[in-house]
PDB file of C-alpha atoms in Angstrom:
ATOM      1  CA  MET U   1     -16.004   5.742  33.822  1.00 36.00           C
ATOM      2  CA  SER U   2     -16.561   9.290  34.977  1.00 43.00           C
ATOM      3  CA  ASN U   3     -12.977   9.180  36.696  1.00 50.00           C
ATOM      4  CA  LEU U   4     -11.268   8.451  33.345  1.00 53.00           C
ATOM      5  CA  PRO U   5      -9.473  11.305  31.666  1.00 65.00           C
ATOM      6  CA  PRO U   6     -11.193  12.801  28.698  1.00 86.00           C
ATOM      7  CA  HIS U   7      -8.681  11.600  26.187  1.00 94.00           C
ATOM      8  CA  ASN U   8      -5.731   9.184  26.120  1.00 96.00           C
ATOM      9  CA  LEU U   9      -4.634   9.760  22.509  1.00 97.00           C
ATOM     10  CA  LEU U  10      -3.801  13.138  20.957  1.00 98.00           C
ATOM     11  CA  THR U  11      -3.982  13.159  17.128  1.00 98.00           C
ATOM     12  CA  VAL U  12      -2.548  15.798  14.827  1.00 98.00           C
ATOM     13  CA  LEU U  13      -3.801  15.652  11.259  1.00 98.00           C
ATOM     14  CA  GLY U  14      -3.756  17.965   8.146  1.00 97.00           C
ATOM     15  CA  PRO U  15      -2.969  18.028   4.574  1.00 96.00           C
ATOM     16  CA  THR U  16       0.524  17.663   3.125  1.00 95.00           C
ATOM     17  CA  ALA U  17       2.810  20.670   4.075  1.00 96.00           C
ATOM     18  CA  SER U  18       0.582  21.859   6.894  1.00 97.00           C
ATOM     19  CA  GLY U  19       3.198  21.448   9.629  1.00 96.00           C
ATOM     20  CA  LYS U  20       1.737  18.352  11.377  1.00 96.00           C
ATOM     21  CA  THR U  21       5.171  17.004  12.521  1.00 96.00           C
ATOM     22  CA  ARG U  22       6.298  20.455  13.927  1.00 97.00           C
ATOM     23  CA  LEU U  23       3.044  20.708  15.908  1.00 98.00           C
ATOM     24  CA  ALA U  24       3.180  16.974  17.121  1.00 98.00           C
ATOM     25  CA  VAL U  25       6.744  17.327  18.261  1.00 98.00           C
ATOM     26  CA  ALA U  26       6.075  20.613  20.072  1.00 98.00           C
ATOM     27  CA  LEU U  27       3.207  18.981  21.905  1.00 98.00           C
ATOM     28  CA  ALA U  28       5.238  16.005  22.731  1.00 98.00           C
ATOM     29  CA  ARG U  29       7.892  18.114  24.342  1.00 97.00           C
ATOM     30  CA  LEU U  30       5.443  19.993  26.527  1.00 97.00           C
ATOM     31  CA  LEU U  31       3.203  16.935  27.369  1.00 96.00           C
ATOM     32  CA  ASP U  32       5.814  14.127  27.802  1.00 96.00           C
ATOM     33  CA  GLY U  33       4.569  12.466  24.677  1.00 97.00           C
ATOM     34  CA  GLU U  34       5.748  10.164  21.954  1.00 98.00           C
ATOM     35  CA  VAL U  35       4.813  10.402  18.311  1.00 98.00           C
ATOM     36  CA  ILE U  36       3.142   7.512  16.367  1.00 98.00           C
ATOM     37  CA  SER U  37       3.361   8.197  12.565  1.00 98.00           C
ATOM     38  CA  ALA U  38       0.131   7.678  10.509  1.00 97.00           C
ATOM     39  CA  ASP U  39       1.918   7.820   7.202  1.00 95.00           C
ATOM     40  CA  SER U  40       1.669   4.928   4.708  1.00 93.00           C
ATOM     41  CA  ARG U  41       5.171   5.552   3.362  1.00 94.00           C
ATOM     42  CA  GLN U  42       7.415   6.673   6.241  1.00 96.00           C
ATOM     43  CA  VAL U  43       7.599   3.122   7.420  1.00 97.00           C
ATOM     44  CA  PHE U  44      10.261   2.535   4.668  1.00 97.00           C
ATOM     45  CA  ARG U  45      13.888   2.972   5.101  1.00 96.00           C
ATOM     46  CA  GLY U  46      15.776   4.979   2.542  1.00 95.00           C
ATOM     47  CA  MET U  47      12.451   6.860   1.582  1.00 97.00           C
ATOM     48  CA  ASP U  48      13.313  10.001   3.461  1.00 96.00           C
ATOM     49  CA  ILE U  49      13.014  13.153   1.233  1.00 96.00           C
ATOM     50  CA  GLY U  50      10.197  11.889  -0.843  1.00 95.00           C
ATOM     51  CA  THR U  51       8.156  11.010   2.099  1.00 95.00           C
ATOM     52  CA  GLY U  52       8.766  14.112   3.981  1.00 92.00           C
ATOM     53  CA  LYS U  53       9.998  12.358   7.107  1.00 93.00           C
ATOM     54  CA  ASP U  54      11.657  15.699   8.586  1.00 91.00           C
ATOM     55  CA  LEU U  55      13.437  13.567  11.290  1.00 94.00           C
ATOM     56  CA  HIS U  56      15.570  16.467  12.231  1.00 93.00           C
ATOM     57  CA  GLU U  57      12.414  18.188  13.712  1.00 95.00           C
ATOM     58  CA  TYR U  58      12.027  15.268  16.506  1.00 96.00           C
ATOM     59  CA  GLY U  59      15.375  15.870  18.228  1.00 95.00           C
ATOM     60  CA  THR U  60      15.112  13.707  21.454  1.00 96.00           C
ATOM     61  CA  ILE U  61      11.339  12.897  21.011  1.00 98.00           C
ATOM     62  CA  PRO U  62      10.690   9.136  20.452  1.00 98.00           C
ATOM     63  CA  TYR U  63       8.891   8.312  17.367  1.00 98.00           C
ATOM     64  CA  HIS U  64       7.213   5.071  16.118  1.00 98.00           C
ATOM     65  CA  LEU U  65       6.319   3.444  12.857  1.00 98.00           C
ATOM     66  CA  ILE U  66       9.041   5.345  10.984  1.00 98.00           C
ATOM     67  CA  ASN U  67      11.957   3.458   9.290  1.00 97.00           C
ATOM     68  CA  ILE U  68      10.618  -0.147  10.161  1.00 97.00           C
ATOM     69  CA  LEU U  69      10.756  -1.811   6.813  1.00 97.00           C
ATOM     70  CA  ASP U  70      13.044  -1.834   3.790  1.00 95.00           C
ATOM     71  CA  ALA U  71      11.939  -0.100   0.701  1.00 94.00           C
ATOM     72  CA  GLY U  72      10.149  -2.577  -1.637  1.00 90.00           C
ATOM     73  CA  GLU U  73       8.348  -4.422   1.108  1.00 90.00           C
ATOM     74  CA  GLU U  74       4.619  -4.493   1.389  1.00 85.00           C
ATOM     75  CA  PHE U  75       2.717  -2.584   4.019  1.00 89.00           C
ATOM     76  CA  ASN U  76      -1.032  -2.127   4.361  1.00 87.00           C
ATOM     77  CA  VAL U  77      -3.665  -0.621   6.654  1.00 87.00           C
ATOM     78  CA  PHE U  78      -4.055  -3.940   8.536  1.00 85.00           C
ATOM     79  CA  ALA U  79      -0.488  -3.964   9.472  1.00 91.00           C
ATOM     80  CA  PHE U  80      -0.603  -0.344  10.484  1.00 94.00           C
ATOM     81  CA  GLN U  81      -3.428  -0.771  12.769  1.00 94.00           C
ATOM     82  CA  ARG U  82      -1.749  -3.791  14.549  1.00 93.00           C
ATOM     83  CA  LEU U  83       1.569  -1.700  14.925  1.00 96.00           C
ATOM     84  CA  PHE U  84      -0.366   1.273  15.964  1.00 97.00           C
ATOM     85  CA  LEU U  85      -2.278  -0.459  18.659  1.00 96.00           C
ATOM     86  CA  ALA U  86       0.997  -2.084  20.008  1.00 96.00           C
ATOM     87  CA  ALA U  87       2.773   1.281  20.066  1.00 98.00           C
ATOM     88  CA  PHE U  88      -0.237   2.848  21.698  1.00 97.00           C
ATOM     89  CA  GLU U  89      -0.230   0.306  24.501  1.00 97.00           C
ATOM     90  CA  GLU U  90       3.613   0.482  24.963  1.00 97.00           C
ATOM     91  CA  ILE U  91       3.597   4.357  25.338  1.00 98.00           C
ATOM     92  CA  ARG U  92       0.751   4.071  27.611  1.00 96.00           C
ATOM     93  CA  CYS U  93       2.528   1.606  29.879  1.00 96.00           C
ATOM     94  CA  ARG U  94       5.417   4.027  30.263  1.00 96.00           C
ATOM     95  CA  LYS U  95       2.827   6.598  31.541  1.00 96.00           C
ATOM     96  CA  ARG U  96       3.513   8.905  28.497  1.00 97.00           C
ATOM     97  CA  LEU U  97       0.996  10.352  26.020  1.00 97.00           C
ATOM     98  CA  PRO U  98       0.716   8.776  22.582  1.00 98.00           C
ATOM     99  CA  ILE U  99       0.436  11.425  19.783  1.00 98.00           C
ATOM    100  CA  LEU U 100      -0.769  10.142  16.477  1.00 98.00           C
ATOM    101  CA  CYS U 101       0.465  12.337  13.576  1.00 98.00           C
ATOM    102  CA  GLY U 102      -0.243  12.022   9.877  1.00 95.00           C
ATOM    103  CA  GLY U 103      -2.446  12.500   6.900  1.00 92.00           C
ATOM    104  CA  THR U 104      -3.077   9.071   5.424  1.00 92.00           C
ATOM    105  CA  GLY U 105      -6.827   8.971   5.708  1.00 91.00           C
ATOM    106  CA  MET U 106      -7.385   5.145   6.022  1.00 90.00           C
ATOM    107  CA  TYR U 107      -4.736   4.895   8.674  1.00 94.00           C
ATOM    108  CA  LEU U 108      -6.080   7.566  10.644  1.00 96.00           C
ATOM    109  CA  ASP U 109      -9.613   6.011  10.397  1.00 92.00           C
ATOM    110  CA  ALA U 110      -8.076   2.568  11.425  1.00 92.00           C
ATOM    111  CA  ALA U 111      -6.677   4.216  14.624  1.00 95.00           C
ATOM    112  CA  LEU U 112      -9.675   6.407  15.569  1.00 93.00           C
ATOM    113  CA  ARG U 113     -12.991   4.837  14.531  1.00 84.00           C
ATOM    114  CA  GLY U 114     -12.919   1.873  16.776  1.00 81.00           C
ATOM    115  CA  TYR U 115     -13.208  -1.058  14.319  1.00 77.00           C
ATOM    116  CA  ARG U 116     -10.441  -3.708  14.525  1.00 77.00           C
ATOM    117  CA  MET U 117      -9.442  -5.126  11.233  1.00 75.00           C
ATOM    118  CA  VAL U 118      -9.296  -8.882  10.751  1.00 71.00           C
ATOM    119  CA  ALA U 119      -6.127 -10.768   9.670  1.00 71.00           C
ATOM    120  CA  VAL U 120      -7.319 -12.387   6.399  1.00 80.00           C
ATOM    121  CA  PRO U 121      -5.375 -15.614   5.632  1.00 83.00           C
ATOM    122  CA  GLU U 122      -3.889 -16.231   2.123  1.00 87.00           C
ATOM    123  CA  ASN U 123      -6.300 -18.143  -0.262  1.00 91.00           C
ATOM    124  CA  HIS U 124      -3.797 -19.968  -2.533  1.00 91.00           C
ATOM    125  CA  GLU U 125      -6.595 -21.554  -4.690  1.00 92.00           C
ATOM    126  CA  LEU U 126      -8.260 -18.105  -5.275  1.00 93.00           C
ATOM    127  CA  ARG U 127      -4.789 -16.494  -5.950  1.00 92.00           C
ATOM    128  CA  ALA U 128      -3.965 -19.113  -8.574  1.00 92.00           C
ATOM    129  CA  GLU U 129      -7.359 -18.447 -10.344  1.00 93.00           C
ATOM    130  CA  LEU U 130      -6.761 -14.702 -10.102  1.00 92.00           C
ATOM    131  CA  GLU U 131      -3.360 -14.865 -11.666  1.00 92.00           C
ATOM    132  CA  GLN U 132      -4.980 -15.995 -14.924  1.00 92.00           C
ATOM    133  CA  ARG U 133      -7.029 -12.769 -15.230  1.00 92.00           C
ATOM    134  CA  GLY U 134      -6.127  -9.459 -16.800  1.00 91.00           C
ATOM    135  CA  MET U 135      -5.842  -6.333 -14.860  1.00 90.00           C
ATOM    136  CA  GLU U 136      -8.980  -4.782 -16.103  1.00 89.00           C
ATOM    137  CA  GLU U 137     -10.892  -7.998 -15.180  1.00 91.00           C
ATOM    138  CA  LEU U 138      -9.371  -7.830 -11.696  1.00 89.00           C
ATOM    139  CA  ALA U 139     -10.338  -4.289 -11.256  1.00 87.00           C
ATOM    140  CA  GLU U 140     -13.988  -5.010 -12.254  1.00 89.00           C
ATOM    141  CA  LEU U 141     -14.106  -7.923  -9.852  1.00 89.00           C
ATOM    142  CA  LEU U 142     -12.727  -5.790  -7.006  1.00 86.00           C
ATOM    143  CA  ARG U 143     -15.277  -3.019  -7.782  1.00 85.00           C
ATOM    144  CA  ASN U 144     -18.152  -5.589  -7.801  1.00 89.00           C
ATOM    145  CA  LEU U 145     -17.025  -6.775  -4.448  1.00 85.00           C
ATOM    146  CA  ARG U 146     -16.546  -3.408  -3.015  1.00 78.00           C
ATOM    147  CA  PRO U 147     -18.875  -0.883  -4.799  1.00 75.00           C
ATOM    148  CA  GLU U 148     -17.814   1.683  -2.090  1.00 61.00           C
ATOM    149  CA  LEU U 149     -14.154   1.300  -3.113  1.00 58.00           C
ATOM    150  CA  HIS U 150     -12.209   4.392  -2.048  1.00 50.00           C
ATOM    151  CA  ASN U 151      -8.651   3.243  -2.070  1.00 53.00           C
ATOM    152  CA  SER U 152      -7.788   3.549  -5.470  1.00 57.00           C
ATOM    153  CA  THR U 153      -4.161   2.621  -5.008  1.00 53.00           C
ATOM    154  CA  ASP U 154      -5.535  -1.079  -4.763  1.00 54.00           C
ATOM    155  CA  LEU U 155      -5.851  -0.782  -8.460  1.00 61.00           C
ATOM    156  CA  LEU U 156      -2.436   0.459  -9.380  1.00 60.00           C
ATOM    157  CA  ASP U 157      -0.504  -2.713  -8.416  1.00 69.00           C
ATOM    158  CA  ARG U 158      -1.573  -6.109  -9.591  1.00 81.00           C
ATOM    159  CA  GLN U 159      -0.585  -8.006  -6.347  1.00 79.00           C
ATOM    160  CA  ARG U 160      -2.141  -5.385  -4.327  1.00 76.00           C
ATOM    161  CA  THR U 161      -5.398  -5.834  -6.400  1.00 84.00           C
ATOM    162  CA  ILE U 162      -5.382  -9.556  -5.823  1.00 88.00           C
ATOM    163  CA  ARG U 163      -4.885  -9.159  -2.264  1.00 83.00           C
ATOM    164  CA  ALA U 164      -7.805  -6.610  -2.023  1.00 82.00           C
ATOM    165  CA  ILE U 165     -10.062  -9.187  -3.674  1.00 89.00           C
ATOM    166  CA  GLU U 166      -8.905 -11.909  -1.489  1.00 88.00           C
ATOM    167  CA  ILE U 167      -9.819  -9.742   1.598  1.00 83.00           C
ATOM    168  CA  ALA U 168     -13.142  -8.663   0.248  1.00 83.00           C
ATOM    169  CA  GLN U 169     -14.177 -12.283  -0.615  1.00 87.00           C
ATOM    170  CA  TYR U 170     -13.151 -13.464   2.836  1.00 86.00           C
ATOM    171  CA  GLU U 171     -15.305 -10.742   4.427  1.00 78.00           C
ATOM    172  CA  ARG U 172     -18.247 -11.574   2.367  1.00 82.00           C
ATOM    173  CA  GLU U 173     -17.889 -15.275   3.364  1.00 81.00           C
ATOM    174  CA  HIS U 174     -17.036 -14.870   7.012  1.00 75.00           C
ATOM    175  CA  GLY U 175     -18.434 -11.293   8.011  1.00 67.00           C
ATOM    176  CA  HIS U 176     -16.432  -8.850   9.978  1.00 58.00           C
ATOM    177  CA  GLU U 177     -15.404 -11.004  12.794  1.00 56.00           C
ATOM    178  CA  SER U 178     -12.905  -9.022  15.059  1.00 59.00           C
ATOM    179  CA  GLU U 179     -11.396  -8.702  18.372  1.00 69.00           C
ATOM    180  CA  PRO U 180     -12.676  -5.939  20.813  1.00 77.00           C
ATOM    181  CA  PHE U 181     -11.018  -2.597  20.152  1.00 85.00           C
ATOM    182  CA  PRO U 182      -8.985  -0.985  22.910  1.00 89.00           C
ATOM    183  CA  ASP U 183     -10.173   1.826  25.134  1.00 92.00           C
ATOM    184  CA  ILE U 184      -9.002   4.738  22.979  1.00 95.00           C
ATOM    185  CA  ARG U 185     -10.392   8.319  23.585  1.00 95.00           C
ATOM    186  CA  PRO U 186      -8.869  10.531  21.056  1.00 96.00           C
ATOM    187  CA  LEU U 187      -8.672  14.248  20.999  1.00 97.00           C
ATOM    188  CA  VAL U 188      -8.220  15.139  17.372  1.00 98.00           C
ATOM    189  CA  ILE U 189      -6.572  18.380  16.265  1.00 98.00           C
ATOM    190  CA  GLY U 190      -6.641  19.430  12.595  1.00 98.00           C
ATOM    191  CA  ILE U 191      -4.322  22.047  11.031  1.00 98.00           C
ATOM    192  CA  ARG U 192      -6.079  24.358   8.488  1.00 97.00           C
ATOM    193  CA  TRP U 193      -4.554  26.834   6.104  1.00 97.00           C
ATOM    194  CA  GLU U 194      -6.081  29.414   3.722  1.00 96.00           C
ATOM    195  CA  ARG U 195      -6.063  27.518   0.286  1.00 95.00           C
ATOM    196  CA  SER U 196      -3.666  29.934  -1.484  1.00 97.00           C
ATOM    197  CA  GLU U 197      -1.213  29.811   1.347  1.00 98.00           C
ATOM    198  CA  LEU U 198      -1.301  25.981   1.462  1.00 97.00           C
ATOM    199  CA  ARG U 199      -0.610  25.971  -2.280  1.00 97.00           C
ATOM    200  CA  ARG U 200       2.454  28.208  -1.764  1.00 98.00           C
ATOM    201  CA  ARG U 201       3.821  26.094   1.028  1.00 98.00           C
ATOM    202  CA  ILE U 202       3.338  22.812  -1.033  1.00 98.00           C
ATOM    203  CA  THR U 203       5.296  24.358  -4.088  1.00 98.00           C
ATOM    204  CA  GLU U 204       7.985  25.860  -1.754  1.00 98.00           C
ATOM    205  CA  ARG U 205       8.291  22.548  -0.052  1.00 97.00           C
ATOM    206  CA  LEU U 206       8.553  20.579  -3.409  1.00 98.00           C
ATOM    207  CA  GLN U 207      11.397  22.888  -4.627  1.00 98.00           C
ATOM    208  CA  GLN U 208      13.268  22.452  -1.305  1.00 97.00           C
ATOM    209  CA  ARG U 209      12.956  18.669  -1.522  1.00 97.00           C
ATOM    210  CA  LEU U 210      14.164  18.554  -5.098  1.00 98.00           C
ATOM    211  CA  GLU U 211      17.206  20.756  -4.118  1.00 98.00           C
ATOM    212  CA  GLU U 212      17.984  18.488  -1.183  1.00 97.00           C
ATOM    213  CA  GLY U 213      18.340  15.370  -3.614  1.00 98.00           C
ATOM    214  CA  MET U 214      14.811  13.856  -4.001  1.00 98.00           C
ATOM    215  CA  ILE U 215      15.722  12.693  -7.519  1.00 98.00           C
ATOM    216  CA  LEU U 216      18.967  11.148  -6.349  1.00 98.00           C
ATOM    217  CA  GLU U 217      17.004   9.298  -3.484  1.00 98.00           C
ATOM    218  CA  VAL U 218      14.692   7.679  -6.022  1.00 98.00           C
ATOM    219  CA  GLU U 219      17.590   6.739  -8.466  1.00 98.00           C
ATOM    220  CA  ARG U 220      19.382   4.927  -5.507  1.00 97.00           C
ATOM    221  CA  LEU U 221      16.284   3.082  -4.660  1.00 97.00           C
ATOM    222  CA  HIS U 222      15.826   1.809  -8.052  1.00 97.00           C
ATOM    223  CA  GLN U 223      19.685   0.897  -8.211  1.00 97.00           C
ATOM    224  CA  ALA U 224      19.053  -0.935  -5.003  1.00 96.00           C
ATOM    225  CA  GLY U 225      16.470  -3.180  -6.558  1.00 96.00           C
ATOM    226  CA  VAL U 226      13.098  -1.451  -6.076  1.00 96.00           C
ATOM    227  CA  SER U 227      11.305  -1.783  -9.422  1.00 95.00           C
ATOM    228  CA  TRP U 228       9.817   1.104 -11.128  1.00 95.00           C
ATOM    229  CA  GLU U 229       6.353  -0.462 -10.760  1.00 93.00           C
ATOM    230  CA  ARG U 230       6.898  -0.544  -6.924  1.00 93.00           C
ATOM    231  CA  LEU U 231       8.122   2.977  -6.874  1.00 94.00           C
ATOM    232  CA  ASP U 232       4.946   3.974  -8.697  1.00 92.00           C
ATOM    233  CA  TYR U 233       2.820   2.319  -5.992  1.00 89.00           C
ATOM    234  CA  TYR U 234       4.751   4.347  -3.454  1.00 92.00           C
ATOM    235  CA  GLY U 235       2.997   7.537  -4.432  1.00 91.00           C
ATOM    236  CA  LEU U 236       3.277  10.768  -6.426  1.00 95.00           C
ATOM    237  CA  GLU U 237       6.856  11.787  -5.804  1.00 97.00           C
ATOM    238  CA  TYR U 238       8.356   8.358  -6.758  1.00 97.00           C
ATOM    239  CA  ARG U 239       6.018   7.976  -9.716  1.00 97.00           C
ATOM    240  CA  PHE U 240       6.740  11.303 -11.322  1.00 98.00           C
ATOM    241  CA  ILE U 241      10.532  11.089 -10.529  1.00 98.00           C
ATOM    242  CA  GLY U 242      10.627   7.616 -11.892  1.00 98.00           C
ATOM    243  CA  ALA U 243       9.089   8.846 -15.152  1.00 98.00           C
ATOM    244  CA  HIS U 244      11.602  11.625 -15.310  1.00 98.00           C
ATOM    245  CA  LEU U 245      14.527   9.117 -14.845  1.00 98.00           C
ATOM    246  CA  ARG U 246      13.249   6.889 -17.423  1.00 98.00           C
ATOM    247  CA  GLY U 247      13.352   9.949 -19.853  1.00 97.00           C
ATOM    248  CA  GLU U 248       9.581  10.229 -20.048  1.00 98.00           C
ATOM    249  CA  LEU U 249       9.444  13.714 -18.365  1.00 97.00           C
ATOM    250  CA  SER U 250      11.761  16.685 -18.542  1.00 98.00           C
ATOM    251  CA  ARG U 251      12.963  18.323 -15.463  1.00 97.00           C
ATOM    252  CA  ASN U 252      10.606  21.123 -15.929  1.00 97.00           C
ATOM    253  CA  ASP U 253       7.791  19.006 -16.658  1.00 98.00           C
ATOM    254  CA  LEU U 254       8.517  16.866 -13.732  1.00 98.00           C
ATOM    255  CA  PHE U 255       8.169  19.897 -11.445  1.00 98.00           C
ATOM    256  CA  GLN U 256       4.999  21.247 -12.980  1.00 98.00           C
ATOM    257  CA  LYS U 257       3.189  17.945 -13.199  1.00 98.00           C
ATOM    258  CA  LEU U 258       4.240  16.789  -9.771  1.00 98.00           C
ATOM    259  CA  ASN U 259       3.609  20.171  -8.050  1.00 98.00           C
ATOM    260  CA  SER U 260      -0.035  20.023  -9.730  1.00 98.00           C
ATOM    261  CA  ALA U 261      -0.551  16.585  -8.594  1.00 97.00           C
ATOM    262  CA  ILE U 262       0.467  17.328  -4.890  1.00 97.00           C
ATOM    263  CA  HIS U 263      -2.109  20.107  -4.850  1.00 97.00           C
ATOM    264  CA  ASP U 264      -4.772  17.820  -6.040  1.00 96.00           C
ATOM    265  CA  PHE U 265      -3.640  15.264  -3.376  1.00 96.00           C
ATOM    266  CA  ALA U 266      -3.968  17.795  -0.620  1.00 96.00           C
ATOM    267  CA  LYS U 267      -7.662  18.541  -1.782  1.00 95.00           C
ATOM    268  CA  ARG U 268      -8.360  14.735  -1.547  1.00 94.00           C
ATOM    269  CA  GLN U 269      -6.993  14.616   1.960  1.00 95.00           C
ATOM    270  CA  GLU U 270      -9.238  17.605   2.983  1.00 95.00           C
ATOM    271  CA  THR U 271     -12.173  15.783   1.441  1.00 94.00           C
ATOM    272  CA  TRP U 272     -11.149  12.673   3.406  1.00 93.00           C
ATOM    273  CA  PHE U 273     -11.129  14.710   6.729  1.00 95.00           C
ATOM    274  CA  ARG U 274     -14.463  16.047   6.070  1.00 95.00           C
ATOM    275  CA  ARG U 275     -15.781  12.461   5.488  1.00 92.00           C
ATOM    276  CA  MET U 276     -14.251  11.530   8.877  1.00 93.00           C
ATOM    277  CA  GLU U 277     -16.215  14.303  10.434  1.00 95.00           C
ATOM    278  CA  LYS U 278     -19.414  13.099   8.853  1.00 93.00           C
ATOM    279  CA  HIS U 279     -18.659   9.560  10.252  1.00 89.00           C
ATOM    280  CA  GLY U 280     -18.482  10.873  13.868  1.00 92.00           C
ATOM    281  CA  VAL U 281     -14.784  11.841  14.303  1.00 94.00           C
ATOM    282  CA  LYS U 282     -14.692  15.320  16.094  1.00 96.00           C
ATOM    283  CA  ILE U 283     -11.954  17.360  14.615  1.00 98.00           C
ATOM    284  CA  HIS U 284     -10.787  20.533  16.543  1.00 98.00           C
ATOM    285  CA  TRP U 285      -9.367  22.808  13.789  1.00 98.00           C
ATOM    286  CA  VAL U 286      -6.450  25.162  14.608  1.00 98.00           C
ATOM    287  CA  ASN U 287      -5.117  27.857  12.229  1.00 97.00           C
ATOM    288  CA  GLY U 288      -1.779  26.937  10.658  1.00 96.00           C
ATOM    289  CA  ASP U 289      -0.900  30.669  10.006  1.00 95.00           C
ATOM    290  CA  ALA U 290      -1.583  31.727  13.725  1.00 94.00           C
ATOM    291  CA  ASP U 291      -0.156  29.874  16.621  1.00 97.00           C
ATOM    292  CA  PRO U 292      -1.443  26.201  16.353  1.00 98.00           C
ATOM    293  CA  LEU U 293       0.401  25.160  19.440  1.00 98.00           C
ATOM    294  CA  ALA U 294      -1.346  27.756  21.698  1.00 98.00           C
ATOM    295  CA  GLU U 295      -4.705  27.075  20.259  1.00 98.00           C
ATOM    296  CA  THR U 296      -4.207  23.281  20.778  1.00 97.00           C
ATOM    297  CA  LEU U 297      -3.242  23.842  24.409  1.00 97.00           C
ATOM    298  CA  GLU U 298      -6.374  26.065  24.802  1.00 96.00           C
ATOM    299  CA  ILE U 299      -8.542  23.362  23.266  1.00 97.00           C
ATOM    300  CA  MET U 300      -7.074  20.771  25.602  1.00 96.00           C
ATOM    301  CA  ARG U 301      -7.857  22.990  28.593  1.00 94.00           C
ATOM    302  CA  GLN U 302     -11.334  23.458  27.442  1.00 94.00           C
ATOM    303  CA  VAL U 303     -12.054  19.627  27.116  1.00 91.00           C
ATOM    304  CA  SER U 304     -10.191  18.468  30.267  1.00 79.00           C
TER     305      SER U 304
END
C-alpha cells in the first residue's frame, strides 16, 4: 500500500458562485484530468442557465454527468453514485485524473465517504398503500422512519416522498447490505470566500443569469411538458421563476426573494461542508479571492 499515490481523485467543492468549475477546469488542463459533476440538476438537458452549467468554461476538457437526462426525468443520489463510480473507473482506465466538482452535499458524501448505496427494488404493495395517504401523513411516516432526515427535498414532491419511505422501509427490514466500495483516495479542495464578497458574487451572478434568459428557459421547459410541480422540485431558480410566470410574483419580487433564498442556500451548503469535516472528510481550504489554483497546486505538492 505504501507504493500507492496519496490520492487518485481530486475534488473541488464550495458554495454556489464560488468559482468551482473554473478551478476544476484549470486543474484538469494542468493535470491531464476530466471533470465529474457533483450537481443534482446539471444532469438535465435544457436546464442550463438555471443550474449554472457554465459549459463555455470547459473548452476541450471532457466532462461527465452533465446533460445525460431529459428535463422532467427522475434522478437521485443512488443513481448519481452508480454513475460517478462508473465515470471514475473509466477515467482511471485512460490513465487520467478524475476531478469531482460540485456543491450538492449528499452527492459529495456519496462519492467521498466510502459507503455503497443499495439498489432498493420497488414495493408495489407498499406504494399502493401509501398512495391512499395524505402528504402530511406521508411526511410524518418518513420522519418516523428517518428521524435524522436532512434531505428536506424528499418532502416537496409526493412521489419522491413515497420513494424515500420505500427505501427507508427496505433498509429497516434488510439492513445496509452493500457491495465493497472501490479504492478511492480523495484530495478535497474547498473554495472559501469572505461572506460579504460571496453575497456580492451571488447577487451579481443572479443578475447575469436573468439577463441571459433564465426566465425564458423556465418558460420553455414548462411549454415542453415539464409540470410546475416538477420545476418546483428542481430547486430555487425554477421554483421562484415558475411562481413569477404564473403571476404570483412581480419581476422585482422575483429577484429580491430568489436572491435572498440563494444566499440562504449558500449558508446551508457551508453548514453541510462543516458536517462533512466532522464526519472525517479532510477539506483543504483555499481562498477564492487570492489564487486558488496556485494554492491548490501547493497543497498537492505538500501531500504528494
